[in-house]
PDB file of C-alpha atoms in Angstrom:
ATOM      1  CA  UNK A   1      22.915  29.492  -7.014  1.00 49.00           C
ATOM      2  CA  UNK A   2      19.500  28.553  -8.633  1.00 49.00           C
ATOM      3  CA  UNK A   3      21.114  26.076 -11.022  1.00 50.00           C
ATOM      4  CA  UNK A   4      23.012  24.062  -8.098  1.00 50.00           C
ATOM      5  CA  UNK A   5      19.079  24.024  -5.865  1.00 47.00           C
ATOM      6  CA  UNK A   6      18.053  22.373  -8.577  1.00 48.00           C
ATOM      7  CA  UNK A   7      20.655  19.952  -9.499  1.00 49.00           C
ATOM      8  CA  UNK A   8      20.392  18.730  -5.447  1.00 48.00           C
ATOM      9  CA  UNK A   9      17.281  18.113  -6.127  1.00 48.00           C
ATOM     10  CA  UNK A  10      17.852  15.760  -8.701  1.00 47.00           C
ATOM     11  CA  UNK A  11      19.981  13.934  -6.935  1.00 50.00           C
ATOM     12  CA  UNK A  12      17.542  13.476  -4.034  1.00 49.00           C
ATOM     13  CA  UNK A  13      16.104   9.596  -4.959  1.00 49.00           C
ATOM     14  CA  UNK A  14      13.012   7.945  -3.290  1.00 48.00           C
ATOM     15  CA  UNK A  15      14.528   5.059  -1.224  1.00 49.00           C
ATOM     16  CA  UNK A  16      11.712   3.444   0.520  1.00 51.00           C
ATOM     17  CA  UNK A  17       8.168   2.591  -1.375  1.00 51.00           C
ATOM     18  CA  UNK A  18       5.375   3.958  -0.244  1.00 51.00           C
ATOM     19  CA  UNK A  19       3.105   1.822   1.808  1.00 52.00           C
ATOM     20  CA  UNK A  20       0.263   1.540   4.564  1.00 54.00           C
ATOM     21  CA  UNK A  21       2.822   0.432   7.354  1.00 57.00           C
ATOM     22  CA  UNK A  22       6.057  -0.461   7.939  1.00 69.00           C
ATOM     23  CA  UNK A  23       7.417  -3.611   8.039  1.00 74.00           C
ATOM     24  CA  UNK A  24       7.158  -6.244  11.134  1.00 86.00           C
ATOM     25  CA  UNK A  25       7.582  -9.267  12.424  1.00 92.00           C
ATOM     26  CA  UNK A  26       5.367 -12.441  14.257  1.00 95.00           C
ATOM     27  CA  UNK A  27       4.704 -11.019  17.667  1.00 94.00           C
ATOM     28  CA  UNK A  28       6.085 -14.565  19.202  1.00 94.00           C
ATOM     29  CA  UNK A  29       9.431 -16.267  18.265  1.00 94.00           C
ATOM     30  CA  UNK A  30       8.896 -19.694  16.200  1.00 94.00           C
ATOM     31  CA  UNK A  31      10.166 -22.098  19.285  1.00 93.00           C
ATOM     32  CA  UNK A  32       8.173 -19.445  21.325  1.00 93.00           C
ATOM     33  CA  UNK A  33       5.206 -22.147  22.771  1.00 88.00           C
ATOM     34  CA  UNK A  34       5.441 -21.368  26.521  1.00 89.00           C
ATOM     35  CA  UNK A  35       3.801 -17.640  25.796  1.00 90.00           C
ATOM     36  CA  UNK A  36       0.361 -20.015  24.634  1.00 92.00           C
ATOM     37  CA  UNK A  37       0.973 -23.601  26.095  1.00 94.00           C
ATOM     38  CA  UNK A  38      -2.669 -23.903  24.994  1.00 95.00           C
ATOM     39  CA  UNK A  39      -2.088 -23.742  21.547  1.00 96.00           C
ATOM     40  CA  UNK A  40       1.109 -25.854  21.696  1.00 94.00           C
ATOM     41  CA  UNK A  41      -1.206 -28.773  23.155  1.00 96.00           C
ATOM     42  CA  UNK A  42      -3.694 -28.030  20.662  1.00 96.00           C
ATOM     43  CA  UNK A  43      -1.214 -28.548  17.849  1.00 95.00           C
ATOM     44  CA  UNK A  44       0.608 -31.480  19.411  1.00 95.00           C
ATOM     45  CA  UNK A  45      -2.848 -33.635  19.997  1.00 97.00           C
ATOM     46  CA  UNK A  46      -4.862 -32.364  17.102  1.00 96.00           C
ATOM     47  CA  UNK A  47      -2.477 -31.195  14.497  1.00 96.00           C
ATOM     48  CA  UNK A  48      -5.088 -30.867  11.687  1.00 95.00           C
ATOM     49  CA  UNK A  49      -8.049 -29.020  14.064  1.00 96.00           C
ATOM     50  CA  UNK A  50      -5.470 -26.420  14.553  1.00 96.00           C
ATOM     51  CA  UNK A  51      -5.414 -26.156  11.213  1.00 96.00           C
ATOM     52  CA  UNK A  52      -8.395 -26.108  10.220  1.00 96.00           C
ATOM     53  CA  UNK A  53      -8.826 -23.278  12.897  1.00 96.00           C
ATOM     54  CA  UNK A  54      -6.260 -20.936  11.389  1.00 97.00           C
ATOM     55  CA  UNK A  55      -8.011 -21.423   7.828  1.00 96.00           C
ATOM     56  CA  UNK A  56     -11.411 -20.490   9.272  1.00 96.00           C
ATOM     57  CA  UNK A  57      -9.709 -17.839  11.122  1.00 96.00           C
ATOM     58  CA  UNK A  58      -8.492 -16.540   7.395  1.00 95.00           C
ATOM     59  CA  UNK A  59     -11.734 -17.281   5.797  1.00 94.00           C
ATOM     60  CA  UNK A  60     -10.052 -20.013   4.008  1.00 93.00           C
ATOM     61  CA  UNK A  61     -11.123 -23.868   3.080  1.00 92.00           C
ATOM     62  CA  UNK A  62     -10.313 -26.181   6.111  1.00 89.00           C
ATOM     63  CA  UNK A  63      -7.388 -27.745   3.814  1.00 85.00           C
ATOM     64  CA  UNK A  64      -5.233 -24.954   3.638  1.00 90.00           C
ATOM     65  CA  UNK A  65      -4.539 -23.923   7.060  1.00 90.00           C
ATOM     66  CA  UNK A  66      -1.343 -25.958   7.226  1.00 92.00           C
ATOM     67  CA  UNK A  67       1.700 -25.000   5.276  1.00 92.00           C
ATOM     68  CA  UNK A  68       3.471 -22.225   3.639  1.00 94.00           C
ATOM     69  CA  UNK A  69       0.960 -20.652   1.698  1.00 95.00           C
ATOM     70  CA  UNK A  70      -1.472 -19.968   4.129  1.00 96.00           C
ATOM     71  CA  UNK A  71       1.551 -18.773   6.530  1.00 96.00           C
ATOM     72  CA  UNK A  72       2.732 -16.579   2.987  1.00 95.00           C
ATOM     73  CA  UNK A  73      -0.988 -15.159   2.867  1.00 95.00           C
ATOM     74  CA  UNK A  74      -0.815 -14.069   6.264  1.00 96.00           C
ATOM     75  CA  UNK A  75       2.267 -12.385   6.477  1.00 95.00           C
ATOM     76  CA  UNK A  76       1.450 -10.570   3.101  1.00 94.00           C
ATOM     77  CA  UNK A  77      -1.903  -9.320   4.397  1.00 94.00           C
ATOM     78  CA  UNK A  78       0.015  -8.116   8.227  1.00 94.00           C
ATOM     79  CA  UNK A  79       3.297  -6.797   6.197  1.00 94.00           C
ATOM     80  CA  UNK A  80       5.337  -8.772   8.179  1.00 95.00           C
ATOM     81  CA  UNK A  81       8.736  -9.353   6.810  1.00 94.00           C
ATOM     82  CA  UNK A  82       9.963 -12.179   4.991  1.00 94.00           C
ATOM     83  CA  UNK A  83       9.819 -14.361   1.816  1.00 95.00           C
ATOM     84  CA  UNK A  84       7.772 -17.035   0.326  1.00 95.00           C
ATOM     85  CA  UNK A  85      11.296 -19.378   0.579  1.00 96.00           C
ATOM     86  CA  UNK A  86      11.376 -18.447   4.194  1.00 95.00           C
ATOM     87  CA  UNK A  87       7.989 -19.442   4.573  1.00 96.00           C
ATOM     88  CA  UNK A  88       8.392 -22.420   2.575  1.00 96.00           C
ATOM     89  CA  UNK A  89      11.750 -23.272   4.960  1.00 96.00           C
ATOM     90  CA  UNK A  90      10.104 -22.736   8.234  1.00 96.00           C
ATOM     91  CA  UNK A  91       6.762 -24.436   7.101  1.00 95.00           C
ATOM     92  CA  UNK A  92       8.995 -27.675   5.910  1.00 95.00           C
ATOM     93  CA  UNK A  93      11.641 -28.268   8.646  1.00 96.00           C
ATOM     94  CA  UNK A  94       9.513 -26.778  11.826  1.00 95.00           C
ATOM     95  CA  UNK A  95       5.670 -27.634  10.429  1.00 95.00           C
ATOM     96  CA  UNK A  96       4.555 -27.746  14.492  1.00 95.00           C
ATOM     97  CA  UNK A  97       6.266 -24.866  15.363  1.00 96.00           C
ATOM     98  CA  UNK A  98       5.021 -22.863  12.184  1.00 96.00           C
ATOM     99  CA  UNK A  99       1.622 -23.417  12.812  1.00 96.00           C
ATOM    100  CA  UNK A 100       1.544 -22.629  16.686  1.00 96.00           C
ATOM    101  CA  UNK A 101       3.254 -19.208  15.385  1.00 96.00           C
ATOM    102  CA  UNK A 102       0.996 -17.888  13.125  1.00 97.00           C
ATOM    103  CA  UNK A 103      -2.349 -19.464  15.129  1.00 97.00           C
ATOM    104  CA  UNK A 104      -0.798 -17.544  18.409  1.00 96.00           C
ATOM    105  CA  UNK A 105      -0.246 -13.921  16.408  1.00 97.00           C
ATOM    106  CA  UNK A 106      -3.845 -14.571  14.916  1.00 97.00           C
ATOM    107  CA  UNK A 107      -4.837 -14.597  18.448  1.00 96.00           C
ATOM    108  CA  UNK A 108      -2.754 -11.979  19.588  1.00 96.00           C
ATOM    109  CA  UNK A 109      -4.021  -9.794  16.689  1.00 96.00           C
ATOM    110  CA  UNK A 110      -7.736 -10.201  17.462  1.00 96.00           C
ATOM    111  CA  UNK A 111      -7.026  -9.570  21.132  1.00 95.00           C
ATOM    112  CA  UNK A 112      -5.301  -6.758  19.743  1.00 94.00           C
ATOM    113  CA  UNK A 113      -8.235  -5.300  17.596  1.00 93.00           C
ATOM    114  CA  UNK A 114      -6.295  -5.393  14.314  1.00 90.00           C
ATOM    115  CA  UNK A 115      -6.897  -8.620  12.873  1.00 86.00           C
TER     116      UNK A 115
END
């Protein structure tokens, strides 16, 4: 009986990693602009001040607040699911929309206390 307790056990395999949260996703859809019309305006008149707002918002150079890296970054540093090709997708074919996402979950997350 103590030979087959212990051969369960080694059976028994760690499935998930070990980690401060568990996984999520953007708080607002990609096409999602009519929760923040705001920032959809902001985007759509002044593409590059919005930005430059989401690299200051990151502590980052004004340059690299547009694109899949700085949308990679983020979504490293929240744990929020996907991969640097999805990034790289989303940032390429939907550059607007991408950038209206993340700016609105930054906001959302400082409203939120946890960015």
């Amino acid at each position: 009986f103590c030979f087959h307790l212990a051969k369960v056990s080694v059976i028994m395999a760690v499935v998930n990693q070990p980690g401060r949260y568990a996984p999520t996703d953007f708080q607002t859809g990609l096409c999602d602009c009519a929760s923040d019309c705001g920032t959809c305006l902001y985007g759509m008149c002044c593409f590059p001040c919005l930005g430059c707002s989401i690299a200051s918002d990151m502590n980052e150079c004004c340059l690299c607040g547009i694109g899949w890296p700085i949308r990679s970054v983020y979504r490293t540093r929240y744990n929020i699911q996907g991969s640097m090709c999805t990034d790289f997708c989303v940032a390429g074919c939907c550059t607007l929309c991408a950038t209206c996402q993340l700016k609105r979950d930054i906001d959302l997350r400082k409203s939120q206390g946890i960015f």
